[in-house]
CSV table of C-alpha atoms in Angstrom, one decimal:
chain,number,residue,atom,x,y,z
A,1,MET,CA,91.8,61.4,157.9
A,2,ALA,CA,89.8,59.2,160.5
A,3,THR,CA,92.8,59.4,162.8
A,4,THR,CA,92.8,63.1,163.2
A,5,VAL,CA,91.3,63.8,166.3
A,6,GLU,CA,93.4,61.3,168.3
A,7,GLU,CA,95.9,63.1,166.2
A,8,HIS,CA,95.3,66.2,167.4
A,9,ALA,CA,94.8,64.9,171.2
A,10,ALA,CA,98.9,63.8,170.2
A,11,GLY,CA,99.3,67.7,169.5
A,12,GLY,CA,100.1,66.8,165.7
A,13,LEU,CA,98.5,66.5,161.9
A,14,GLN,CA,98.6,62.9,160.0
A,15,ILE,CA,101.7,65.1,158.0
A,16,HIS,CA,105.1,67.2,160.2
A,17,PRO,CA,106.0,69.2,157.7
A,18,MET,CA,107.4,71.1,160.7
A,19,ASP,CA,109.6,68.1,162.4
A,20,GLN,CA,112.0,68.8,159.5
A,21,PHE,CA,113.0,72.1,161.3
A,22,VAL,CA,113.3,70.3,164.8
A,23,VAL,CA,116.4,71.3,167.0
A,24,LYS,CA,118.3,68.1,168.1
A,25,PRO,CA,121.4,67.4,169.8
A,26,LEU,CA,123.7,65.7,167.6
A,27,PHE,CA,125.0,63.7,170.6
A,28,GLY,CA,122.6,61.6,173.6
A,29,HIS,CA,119.7,63.7,174.0
A,30,GLY,CA,120.2,66.3,176.5
A,31,PRO,CA,118.9,69.9,177.4
A,32,ILE,CA,119.4,71.5,174.5
A,33,GLU,CA,121.9,74.6,176.3
A,34,TRP,CA,123.8,77.5,174.4
A,35,TYR,CA,126.8,75.6,174.0
A,36,THR,CA,125.6,72.3,172.7
A,37,PRO,CA,126.8,70.9,169.7
A,38,THR,CA,123.3,70.2,167.4
A,39,ASN,CA,121.6,69.9,164.2
A,40,VAL,CA,122.5,73.6,163.2
A,41,THR,CA,126.2,73.2,164.3
A,42,LEU,CA,126.5,70.6,161.9
A,43,TRP,CA,124.6,71.8,158.7
A,44,MET,CA,126.4,75.8,159.8
A,45,ALA,CA,129.6,73.8,160.1
A,46,ILE,CA,129.1,72.0,156.6
A,47,ALA,CA,128.5,75.9,155.3
A,48,VAL,CA,131.8,77.1,156.2
A,49,LEU,CA,133.4,74.2,154.4
A,50,CYS,CA,131.4,75.0,151.7
A,51,VAL,CA,132.2,78.7,151.9
A,52,VAL,CA,135.8,77.4,152.5
A,53,ALA,CA,135.9,74.9,149.6
A,54,LEU,CA,134.3,77.6,147.4
A,55,MET,CA,136.7,80.5,147.7
A,56,VAL,CA,140.1,79.7,149.8
A,57,LEU,CA,140.3,76.3,148.3
A,58,SER,CA,139.7,76.9,144.7
A,59,THR,CA,141.4,80.4,144.2
A,60,ARG,CA,144.2,78.4,145.7
A,61,ARG,CA,146.6,78.7,142.3
A,62,ARG,CA,145.5,82.5,142.0
A,63,ALA,CA,145.6,81.8,138.1
A,64,ILE,CA,145.6,84.0,135.4
A,65,VAL,CA,143.3,81.9,133.6
A,66,PRO,CA,141.0,80.7,136.0
A,67,SER,CA,139.5,76.7,136.6
A,68,ARG,CA,136.1,76.1,137.0
A,69,GLY,CA,136.2,76.3,141.0
A,70,GLN,CA,138.2,79.8,141.0
A,71,SER,CA,135.2,81.5,137.7
A,72,VAL,CA,132.7,80.8,140.3
A,73,ALA,CA,134.6,82.9,143.4
A,74,GLU,CA,135.2,85.0,140.9
A,75,LEU,CA,132.0,85.4,139.8
A,76,PHE,CA,130.1,85.7,142.8
A,77,TYR,CA,132.9,88.3,143.8
A,78,GLY,CA,132.0,90.5,140.9
A,79,PHE,CA,129.0,90.5,141.5
A,80,ILE,CA,128.2,90.9,145.1
A,81,HIS,CA,131.5,93.6,144.7
A,82,LYS,CA,129.5,95.9,141.1
A,83,MET,CA,126.8,94.9,143.6
A,84,VAL,CA,127.9,96.5,147.2
A,85,GLU,CA,129.0,99.5,144.5
A,86,ASP,CA,125.8,100.2,142.5
A,87,VAL,CA,123.7,100.2,145.1
A,88,ALA,CA,125.5,101.1,148.3
A,89,GLY,CA,127.5,103.6,146.7
A,90,HIS,CA,131.3,104.1,146.7
A,91,GLU,CA,131.3,104.5,150.4
A,92,GLY,CA,129.4,101.0,150.7
A,93,LEU,CA,132.7,99.0,149.6
A,94,LYS,CA,134.2,99.4,152.6
A,95,PHE,CA,130.9,96.8,154.1
A,96,PHE,CA,132.1,95.0,151.2
A,97,PRO,CA,133.5,91.7,153.4
A,98,TYR,CA,130.9,91.6,155.2
A,99,VAL,CA,128.3,91.5,153.2
A,100,MET,CA,130.0,89.0,151.8
A,101,THR,CA,129.6,86.6,154.4
A,102,VAL,CA,125.9,86.9,155.2
A,103,PHE,CA,125.5,86.4,150.9
A,104,LEU,CA,127.6,83.2,151.1
A,105,PHE,CA,126.5,82.0,154.7
A,106,ILE,CA,122.6,82.2,153.0
A,107,PHE,CA,123.4,81.3,149.2
A,108,MET,CA,125.0,77.9,150.9
A,109,SER,CA,122.3,77.7,154.0
A,110,ASN,CA,119.7,77.5,151.5
A,111,MET,CA,121.7,75.4,148.4
A,112,LEU,CA,122.7,73.0,152.1
A,113,GLY,CA,118.6,72.7,153.0
A,114,LEU,CA,117.6,71.8,149.5
A,115,ILE,CA,119.9,68.5,150.1
A,116,PRO,CA,117.2,65.6,151.3
A,117,MET,CA,117.0,65.0,155.2
A,118,SER,CA,118.8,67.6,155.7
A,119,PHE,CA,118.3,71.5,158.3
A,120,SER,CA,118.2,74.4,156.5
A,121,THR,CA,119.3,76.8,159.1
A,122,THR,CA,117.7,79.7,157.0
A,123,SER,CA,114.5,78.7,157.5
A,124,HIS,CA,114.9,79.1,161.7
A,125,ILE,CA,113.4,83.1,162.9
A,126,ALA,CA,116.0,83.3,165.3
A,127,VAL,CA,118.6,82.6,161.9
A,128,THR,CA,117.6,85.1,160.0
A,129,ALA,CA,116.3,87.7,163.0
A,130,VAL,CA,120.0,87.9,163.7
A,131,LEU,CA,121.1,88.3,160.5
A,132,ALA,CA,119.0,91.1,159.8
A,133,MET,CA,119.5,92.4,163.8
A,134,MET,CA,122.6,92.6,162.4
A,135,VAL,CA,122.2,95.0,159.7
A,136,PHE,CA,119.7,97.1,161.5
A,137,LEU,CA,121.9,98.1,164.0
A,138,THR,CA,125.1,98.8,161.5
A,139,VAL,CA,122.6,100.7,159.8
A,140,THR,CA,121.5,102.8,162.5
A,141,LEU,CA,125.6,103.0,164.4
A,142,VAL,CA,126.6,103.4,161.8
A,143,GLY,CA,124.2,106.6,160.4
A,144,PHE,CA,124.1,107.8,163.2
A,145,TYR,CA,128.2,108.5,163.7
A,146,ARG,CA,129.0,109.1,160.1
A,147,LYS,CA,126.1,111.7,159.7
A,148,GLY,CA,125.1,112.5,164.1
A,149,THR,CA,121.6,113.8,163.3
A,150,GLY,CA,122.2,114.3,160.0
A,151,PHE,CA,120.6,111.1,159.0
A,152,LEU,CA,117.4,111.5,161.1
A,153,SER,CA,117.0,114.5,158.1
A,154,MET,CA,116.1,110.8,156.1
A,155,PHE,CA,112.9,110.4,158.0
A,156,TRP,CA,111.6,114.7,157.3
A,157,VAL,CA,111.4,114.4,153.4
A,158,SER,CA,111.9,118.3,152.5
A,159,SER,CA,110.5,117.3,149.2
A,160,ALA,CA,106.6,116.8,150.7
A,161,PRO,CA,104.6,119.9,150.9
A,162,LEU,CA,105.1,121.0,155.1
A,163,ILE,CA,101.6,119.8,156.6
A,164,LEU,CA,102.4,116.0,155.0
A,165,ARG,CA,105.6,116.2,156.6
A,166,PRO,CA,104.9,115.1,160.3
A,167,ILE,CA,102.2,112.1,158.4
A,168,LEU,CA,105.0,111.3,156.5
A,169,ALA,CA,107.6,110.7,159.1
A,170,LEU,CA,105.4,108.8,161.0
A,171,ILE,CA,105.4,106.2,158.6
A,172,GLU,CA,109.7,106.4,157.6
A,173,LEU,CA,109.7,105.9,161.2
A,174,ILE,CA,107.5,102.8,161.4
A,175,SER,CA,109.0,101.4,158.4
A,176,TYR,CA,112.1,102.2,159.3
A,177,PHE,CA,111.7,99.9,162.4
A,178,VAL,CA,109.6,97.4,160.5
A,179,ARG,CA,112.3,96.9,158.5
A,180,PRO,CA,114.4,94.0,160.4
A,181,LEU,CA,111.6,92.2,161.1
A,182,SER,CA,110.7,91.7,157.2
A,183,HIS,CA,113.5,91.6,156.1
A,184,SER,CA,114.5,88.5,158.4
A,185,ILE,CA,110.9,87.1,157.7
A,186,ARG,CA,111.2,87.3,153.8
A,187,LEU,CA,114.2,85.1,154.1
A,188,GLY,CA,112.8,82.2,156.7
A,189,GLY,CA,109.6,82.6,155.4
A,190,ASN,CA,109.8,82.0,152.4
A,191,LEU,CA,112.5,79.2,153.2
A,192,MET,CA,110.1,77.3,155.7
A,193,ALA,CA,107.2,78.0,153.3
A,194,GLY,CA,108.7,75.5,150.7
A,195,HIS,CA,109.9,72.9,152.9
A,196,ALA,CA,107.1,72.4,154.4
A,197,VAL,CA,104.7,72.6,151.3
A,198,ILE,CA,107.1,69.7,149.9
A,199,LYS,CA,106.9,67.8,153.0
A,200,VAL,CA,103.2,68.2,152.9
A,201,PHE,CA,102.9,66.6,149.2
A,202,ALA,CA,105.6,64.0,150.0
A,203,GLY,CA,103.1,62.9,152.5
A,204,PHE,CA,100.6,62.9,150.4
A,205,ALA,CA,102.7,60.6,148.1
A,206,GLY,CA,103.0,58.5,151.2
A,207,ALA,CA,99.7,58.0,151.4
A,208,MET,CA,98.4,57.7,148.1
A,209,GLY,CA,99.8,54.3,146.6
A,210,VAL,CA,99.7,53.8,142.5
A,211,ALA,CA,98.8,57.6,142.6
A,212,SER,CA,101.7,59.5,144.4
A,213,VAL,CA,103.2,59.7,141.2
A,214,VAL,CA,101.5,62.9,140.4
A,215,PRO,CA,103.0,64.1,143.8
A,216,ILE,CA,105.3,63.0,143.5
A,217,ALA,CA,106.1,65.0,139.8
A,218,ALA,CA,104.8,68.3,142.0
A,219,ILE,CA,107.1,68.1,144.5
A,220,THR,CA,109.7,67.8,141.8
A,221,ALA,CA,108.4,70.8,140.0
A,222,ILE,CA,108.3,72.5,143.7
A,223,TYR,CA,112.1,71.6,144.2
A,224,GLY,CA,112.6,73.5,140.9
A,225,LEU,CA,111.5,76.1,142.4
A,226,GLU,CA,112.9,76.0,145.4
A,227,LEU,CA,115.7,76.3,144.1
A,228,LEU,CA,115.0,79.5,142.8
A,229,VAL,CA,113.5,80.8,145.7
A,230,ALA,CA,116.8,79.9,147.6
A,231,ALA,CA,119.4,81.6,145.1
A,232,VAL,CA,116.5,84.9,145.1
A,233,GLN,CA,115.8,85.0,148.8
A,234,ALA,CA,119.6,85.0,149.4
A,235,TYR,CA,119.9,87.6,146.8
A,236,VAL,CA,117.2,89.8,147.8
A,237,PHE,CA,118.8,89.8,151.2
A,238,THR,CA,121.6,90.8,150.4
A,239,ILE,CA,120.6,93.6,147.9
A,240,LEU,CA,118.5,94.6,150.5
A,241,THR,CA,121.1,94.6,152.9
A,242,CYS,CA,123.0,97.3,150.0
A,243,VAL,CA,119.3,99.6,150.5
A,244,TYR,CA,119.7,100.1,153.4
A,245,LEU,CA,123.5,100.8,154.0
A,246,ARG,CA,123.2,103.5,151.2
A,247,ASP,CA,121.1,105.5,153.7
A,248,ALA,CA,124.1,104.6,156.4
A,249,VAL,CA,127.0,105.7,153.7
A,250,GLY,CA,125.5,106.9,150.5
A,251,GLU,CA,125.0,110.4,149.8
A,252,ALA,CA,121.4,112.0,151.2
A,253,HIS,CA,119.0,111.6,148.2
A,254,HIS,CA,115.7,113.0,149.5
B,1,MET,CA,84.1,70.8,174.2
B,2,GLU,CA,84.9,74.1,174.5
B,3,GLY,CA,88.4,73.3,173.4
B,4,ASP,CA,87.4,71.9,170.6
B,5,ILE,CA,85.6,75.2,169.6
B,6,ALA,CA,89.4,77.5,170.4
B,7,GLU,CA,90.3,74.9,168.4
B,8,MET,CA,88.1,75.0,165.2
B,9,GLY,CA,88.5,79.0,165.6
B,10,LYS,CA,92.5,78.7,164.9
B,11,PHE,CA,91.9,76.8,162.1
B,12,ILE,CA,89.4,79.4,160.5
B,13,GLY,CA,91.7,82.0,161.3
B,14,ALA,CA,94.6,80.4,160.1
B,15,GLY,CA,92.4,79.8,156.3
B,16,LEU,CA,91.7,83.2,156.7
B,17,ALA,CA,95.0,84.3,157.5
B,18,THR,CA,96.1,82.9,154.6
B,19,MET,CA,94.0,85.4,152.0
B,20,GLY,CA,96.8,87.7,152.4
B,21,LEU,CA,98.4,85.3,150.3
B,22,GLY,CA,96.4,86.6,147.5
B,23,GLY,CA,97.3,89.7,148.1
B,24,ALA,CA,101.3,89.2,147.4
B,25,GLY,CA,100.6,87.3,144.5
B,26,ILE,CA,98.3,90.2,143.1
B,27,GLY,CA,101.0,92.8,144.0
B,28,VAL,CA,103.7,90.2,142.6
B,29,GLY,CA,102.2,89.8,139.6
B,30,HIS,CA,101.3,93.7,139.0
B,31,ILE,CA,105.3,94.4,139.3
B,32,ALA,CA,107.0,91.6,136.6
B,33,GLY,CA,103.9,92.4,134.6
B,34,ASN,CA,104.6,95.8,134.5
B,35,PHE,CA,108.1,94.8,134.3
B,36,LEU,CA,107.6,92.4,131.7
B,37,SER,CA,105.7,95.2,129.4
B,38,GLY,CA,108.7,97.7,130.1
B,39,ALA,CA,111.2,95.7,129.0
B,40,LEU,CA,109.1,94.7,125.7
B,41,ARG,CA,109.2,98.6,124.9
B,42,ASN,CA,112.5,99.3,126.0
B,43,PRO,CA,114.5,95.9,126.1
B,44,SER,CA,118.1,97.4,126.2
B,45,ALA,CA,117.1,99.3,129.8
B,46,ALA,CA,115.7,96.3,131.2
B,47,PRO,CA,118.8,94.3,132.3
B,48,GLY,CA,119.9,97.4,134.6
B,49,GLN,CA,116.6,97.3,136.2
B,50,MET,CA,116.6,93.8,137.9
B,51,ALA,CA,117.5,95.0,141.0
B,52,ASN,CA,114.6,97.0,141.1
B,53,LEU,CA,112.6,94.5,139.8
B,54,PHE,CA,113.7,91.8,142.6
B,55,VAL,CA,113.4,94.2,145.7
B,56,GLY,CA,109.9,94.7,144.4
B,57,ILE,CA,109.1,92.3,144.3
B,58,ALA,CA,110.8,90.9,148.1
B,59,PHE,CA,108.9,94.2,149.4
B,60,ALA,CA,105.5,92.9,148.3
B,61,GLU,CA,105.9,89.6,149.1
B,62,ALA,CA,107.5,90.2,152.0
B,63,LEU,CA,103.7,91.7,153.3
B,64,GLY,CA,102.6,88.0,151.7
B,65,ILE,CA,105.0,86.1,154.2
B,66,PHE,CA,103.7,88.2,157.6
B,67,SER,CA,100.1,86.8,156.4
B,68,PHE,CA,101.5,82.8,156.1
B,69,LEU,CA,103.4,83.5,159.5
B,70,ILE,CA,100.2,84.2,161.3
B,71,ALA,CA,98.4,81.6,159.8
B,72,LEU,CA,101.4,79.4,161.3
B,73,LEU,CA,101.6,80.9,164.4
B,74,LEU,CA,97.5,80.7,164.6
B,75,MET,CA,98.5,77.0,163.3
B,76,PHE,CA,101.3,75.9,165.7
B,77,ALA,CA,101.6,78.4,168.2
B,78,VAL,CA,98.6,80.6,169.1
C,1,MET,CA,102.9,81.9,172.9
C,2,ALA,CA,105.8,79.0,171.6
C,3,THR,CA,105.4,74.9,173.6
C,4,GLU,CA,107.8,74.7,176.1
C,5,THR,CA,109.5,71.3,175.4
C,6,HIS,CA,110.8,69.0,178.0
C,7,GLY,CA,111.4,66.8,174.7
C,8,GLU,CA,111.6,66.5,170.9
C,9,ALA,CA,108.5,65.0,170.5
C,10,GLU,CA,106.7,67.6,172.0
C,11,ALA,CA,108.5,70.4,170.3
C,12,ALA,CA,107.5,68.5,167.4
C,13,ALA,CA,103.8,69.6,167.8
C,14,GLY,CA,104.3,72.9,167.1
C,15,MET,CA,106.3,75.2,165.3
C,16,PRO,CA,110.1,74.4,166.0
C,17,GLN,CA,111.2,78.1,164.7
C,18,LEU,CA,109.1,79.3,168.0
C,19,ASP,CA,110.3,76.9,170.4
C,20,PHE,CA,112.4,79.8,172.1
C,21,ALA,CA,114.4,77.0,174.3
C,22,THR,CA,116.8,76.6,171.4
C,23,TRP,CA,117.6,80.3,170.4
C,24,PRO,CA,120.1,81.1,172.5
C,25,ASN,CA,121.7,77.6,170.5
C,26,GLN,CA,120.9,79.1,167.6
C,27,ILE,CA,122.1,82.4,167.1
C,28,PHE,CA,125.8,81.3,168.7
C,29,TRP,CA,126.7,78.7,166.7
C,30,LEU,CA,125.5,81.3,164.0
C,31,LEU,CA,127.5,84.1,165.4
C,32,VAL,CA,130.3,81.7,165.7
C,33,THR,CA,129.4,80.7,161.6
C,34,LEU,CA,129.8,84.1,160.6
C,35,VAL,CA,133.1,85.3,162.4
C,36,VAL,CA,134.5,81.8,161.1
C,37,ILE,CA,133.2,83.0,157.4
C,38,TYR,CA,134.3,86.6,158.0
C,39,LEU,CA,138.0,86.2,158.6
C,40,VAL,CA,138.4,83.5,156.3
C,41,LEU,CA,137.0,86.2,154.0
C,42,SER,CA,138.6,89.3,154.6
C,43,ARG,CA,141.9,87.7,155.2
C,44,ILE,CA,141.9,85.1,152.7
C,45,ALA,CA,139.7,85.1,150.4
C,46,LEU,CA,138.7,88.4,148.8
C,47,PRO,CA,142.1,89.7,149.5
C,48,ARG,CA,143.5,87.1,146.8
C,49,ILE,CA,140.3,86.8,144.7
C,50,GLY,CA,141.0,90.8,144.2
C,51,ALA,CA,144.4,90.3,143.8
C,52,VAL,CA,143.7,88.0,141.3
C,53,LEU,CA,141.1,90.0,139.2
C,54,ALA,CA,143.9,92.8,140.1
C,55,ASP,CA,146.6,90.5,138.2
C,56,ARG,CA,144.4,89.8,135.6
C,57,LYS,CA,143.0,93.3,134.1
C,58,SER,CA,146.9,94.4,134.9
C,59,THR,CA,148.2,91.8,132.6
C,60,ILE,CA,144.9,92.6,130.3
C,61,THR,CA,146.0,95.8,130.2
C,62,ASN,CA,149.9,95.4,130.6
C,63,ASP,CA,149.1,93.3,126.8
C,64,LEU,CA,146.9,95.6,125.2
C,65,ALA,CA,149.5,98.3,125.9
C,66,ALA,CA,152.5,96.0,124.2
C,67,ALA,CA,149.8,96.0,121.1
C,68,GLU,CA,148.9,99.5,121.2
C,69,GLU,CA,153.1,100.1,120.7
C,70,LEU,CA,153.6,97.2,118.1
C,71,LYS,CA,150.4,98.6,115.9
C,72,GLN,CA,152.6,102.3,116.7
C,73,LYS,CA,155.7,100.0,115.3
C,74,ALA,CA,153.8,99.2,112.4
C,75,VAL,CA,152.7,102.6,111.8
C,76,THR,CA,155.2,104.3,112.1
C,77,ALA,CA,157.5,101.3,109.6
C,78,GLU,CA,155.0,101.7,107.1
C,79,LYS,CA,155.4,105.7,107.5
C,80,ALA,CA,159.0,105.0,106.8
C,81,TYR,CA,158.5,102.6,104.1
C,82,GLN,CA,155.4,105.5,102.1
C,83,ASP,CA,158.6,107.9,102.6
C,84,ALA,CA,161.1,105.9,101.1
C,85,LEU,CA,158.1,105.2,98.2
C,86,ALA,CA,157.6,108.9,97.9
C,87,ASN,CA,161.7,110.0,98.0
C,88,ALA,CA,162.8,107.4,95.5
C,89,ARG,CA,159.4,108.5,93.5
C,90,THR,CA,161.2,112.1,93.5
C,91,GLU,CA,164.2,111.1,93.0
C,92,ALA,CA,163.2,109.1,89.9
C,93,ALA,CA,161.3,111.6,88.6
C,94,LYS,CA,164.5,114.1,89.1
C,95,ILE,CA,166.4,112.1,87.1
C,96,VAL,CA,163.8,112.0,84.5
C,97,ALA,CA,163.4,116.0,84.6
C,98,GLN,CA,167.4,115.6,84.3
C,99,ALA,CA,167.8,113.4,81.2
C,100,LYS,CA,165.1,114.7,80.0
C,101,THR,CA,167.0,118.6,80.3
C,102,ALA,CA,170.7,117.1,78.4
C,103,ILE,CA,168.6,115.3,75.4
C,104,GLN,CA,166.5,118.6,75.2
C,105,LYS,CA,169.8,120.9,75.0
C,106,ASP,CA,171.4,118.1,72.3
C,107,LEU,CA,168.3,118.1,70.6
C,108,ASP,CA,168.8,121.8,70.6
C,109,VAL,CA,172.1,121.9,69.4
C,110,ALA,CA,171.9,119.4,66.7
C,111,ILE,CA,168.6,121.1,65.9
C,112,ALA,CA,170.8,124.5,65.6
C,113,LYS,CA,173.4,122.5,63.3
C,114,ALA,CA,171.2,121.2,61.3
C,115,ASP,CA,169.0,124.2,60.8
C,116,VAL,CA,172.1,126.1,60.1
C,117,GLU,CA,173.4,123.4,57.8
C,118,ILE,CA,170.1,123.6,55.8
C,119,SER,CA,170.2,127.2,55.8
C,120,ALA,CA,174.0,126.8,53.7
C,121,LYS,CA,172.9,124.2,51.5
C,122,ALA,CA,169.6,126.0,50.6
C,123,ALA,CA,171.7,129.3,50.0
C,124,GLU,CA,174.0,127.4,48.0
C,125,SER,CA,171.2,125.6,45.6
C,126,GLU,CA,169.5,129.2,45.5
C,127,LYS,CA,172.7,130.1,43.9
C,128,THR,CA,172.9,127.5,42.0
C,129,ILE,CA,169.5,127.9,40.8
C,130,ALA,CA,169.7,131.4,40.0
C,131,ALA,CA,172.6,130.8,37.8
C,132,ILE,CA,170.8,127.9,36.0
C,133,ARG,CA,168.2,130.3,35.7
C,134,ASP,CA,170.4,133.0,34.3
C,135,GLY,CA,172.2,130.2,31.8
C,136,ALA,CA,168.7,129.4,31.3
C,137,ALA,CA,167.6,132.8,30.2
C,138,ALA,CA,170.9,133.4,27.9
C,139,ALA,CA,169.8,130.4,25.8
C,140,VAL,CA,166.1,131.8,25.0
C,141,SER,CA,167.7,134.6,23.9
C,142,GLU,CA,170.3,133.2,22.1
C,143,VAL,CA,167.7,130.5,20.7
C,144,ALA,CA,165.1,133.2,20.0
C,145,ARG,CA,167.1,135.6,18.3
C,146,ASP,CA,168.3,132.2,16.0
C,147,VAL,CA,164.5,130.9,15.8
C,148,ALA,CA,164.1,134.8,14.8
C,149,ALA,CA,167.4,134.9,11.9
C,150,GLU,CA,166.3,131.3,10.3
C,151,LEU,CA,162.7,132.5,9.9
C,152,VAL,CA,163.2,135.8,8.4
C,153,ALA,CA,165.9,134.0,6.2
C,154,VAL,CA,163.0,131.2,5.3
C,155,LEU,CA,160.5,134.0,4.6
C,156,GLY,CA,162.4,135.5,2.1
C,157,GLY,CA,164.3,138.2,3.6
C,158,GLY,CA,167.5,138.7,4.1
C,159,ALA,CA,167.5,140.6,7.4
C,160,ASP,CA,170.5,141.8,8.9
C,161,ALA,CA,171.9,140.4,12.0
C,162,THR,CA,171.8,143.5,14.6
C,163,ALA,CA,167.9,144.4,13.5
C,164,VAL,CA,166.9,141.0,14.0
C,165,LYS,CA,168.7,140.8,17.5
C,166,ALA,CA,167.4,144.3,18.2
C,167,ALA,CA,163.9,143.1,17.9
C,168,VAL,CA,163.9,139.8,19.4
C,169,THR,CA,165.2,141.5,22.3
C,170,ALA,CA,162.8,143.9,22.5
C,171,ARG,CA,159.8,141.4,21.8
C,172,LEU,CA,161.6,139.2,24.9
C,173,LYS,CA,161.2,142.5,27.1
C,174,GLY,CA,157.7,143.1,26.4
C-alpha cells in the first residue's frame, strides 16, 4: 500500500468497496435528474419483472394441483398472510397487499443485488428510508384515524407506577420516532455492509496472487451468509411492519 | 499537515465506532443462545417463537448497525 | 455532509448512499416500482392466488364431505346387514323353537299312548300272573295232599283221604 497517500489525494482507498453503490445514468453521462433512467431504474424494473413472473405468470393456470412456480407463489402468499394475521391481528389483513408489496420488493431486490455486477437498490438509504417512512406514516395516520387521541395511550403505560409514567412516556415517544430510522438503517446497513465486505475481500483476492484462494473461499462463505441475510432482512422488515401496524389497528395491549 | 491529523482522527474515530458492533454481537448471541436453551427445554414451543426470535435479533442488531453507520460516515462523509 | 458531486469519479470517493443529488431520482423510481407492484399484486396476483387457495380448500372440504357421506353409507349398509343377520337369526330361532314344540307334542302324544299301552299290557300280565299263581297254589295243595296220602300209605297207616286233606290244608295255612 505504498500508494496510499496518492490514493487519498484522489479521495479513496485502493479498494473501492463503495463503487458498486454508485448511481449512474443508463444512457450518456448527463446529470441525474429525478426522471433520469439510471441503474436504479433498471434493477427496480428487473425486480418488478421478477415479481410479475413469480406472482402472475406462474399462477396463470390457477391449478388446483400447483406447478412448481405456483407453489412458491402460494408459499409466499400463505407465509405473509399468516404473518399479518398473527402479528397485526385480523384487522391488519386490510394491509395485506401493502405488506406483500413491501416484502416482495425487498426480497427480490436483495436477491437480485447478490448477482455479481448487479446493483442492489435496497442498500441505498434513500430507498429504505422511503419504505420505512411509508410504514411510519401509515401507522401514525391510521392509528389516529382509527383510535383518535386514544392512539396516544400507547405512550402512557398504565400498568407502570404513576411516578414512572412520564419518564416511560418520554422513552416510548423517542423510541416511536426512532423506529423509521432503525427500520431503514437496519435493512440498508446490513445490505451495504455485506456487499462492501465481499468487495473488500475481492480486492484482497486481486492483490494476493496464488494465495488468493483464501479470500475467494472467504467470499464464497460470506456469499452464503449474505443469501441468508438477504432473506432474513426482508423477513425482519416485513414482520416489523406488521408489529408497528398492530399498534395502529390492533386492540390496545398495554 | 493539519489536514492529515484531521484525516487520522477520522480513521481513529471510525475504528472506535466499529467497537459498537461487538455489543451488537453480544446481544444477538445472547438472544440466540437463550432461544436455543429454551427451545431445548421445550422443543414443541420453539417454532411458535421464531418470529419473536427474529424480531429480537433485529432490534439488537439495529444498534450495532448504527455504530457501523457512524463509522462509515466518519470514513466517507465527514 | 455528502460530497457534492460533479461527476461519477468524485461520487465514488464518498458514500454514494449519502449523495443527496441522486435521492430524488431513487425515490421517484422507487415510488413508481412500488405502485406498479402494488397494482399488480392487489389487482391480479393476490385475488387469483386467494381464489386458488379457496378453491383448493373447498375441493378438499368437498372431497372430505363426500368421503364422510360414503363412510356414512357404508355404516348404514353394515347396519342393514347386521339387522338382516339378526332378523334371520331370530327367525331361525323361532323356527327351531316351533319345530321343537311340535316334536315335543308328538313325542308327548306318543309317550302317552305308549304309557296307556304299557299299563294295559301290565294289567293283563298281572292278571295272567295272578291266574298262574292261583293255579300253582292249587297244584301245590293237590301235590301236598297226594304226597301226604302216599306217605301215610307207605308208613303203613290206612288213613282216609278226608283226614289227610284236612291235615294238609291246616299245615299249608300254618
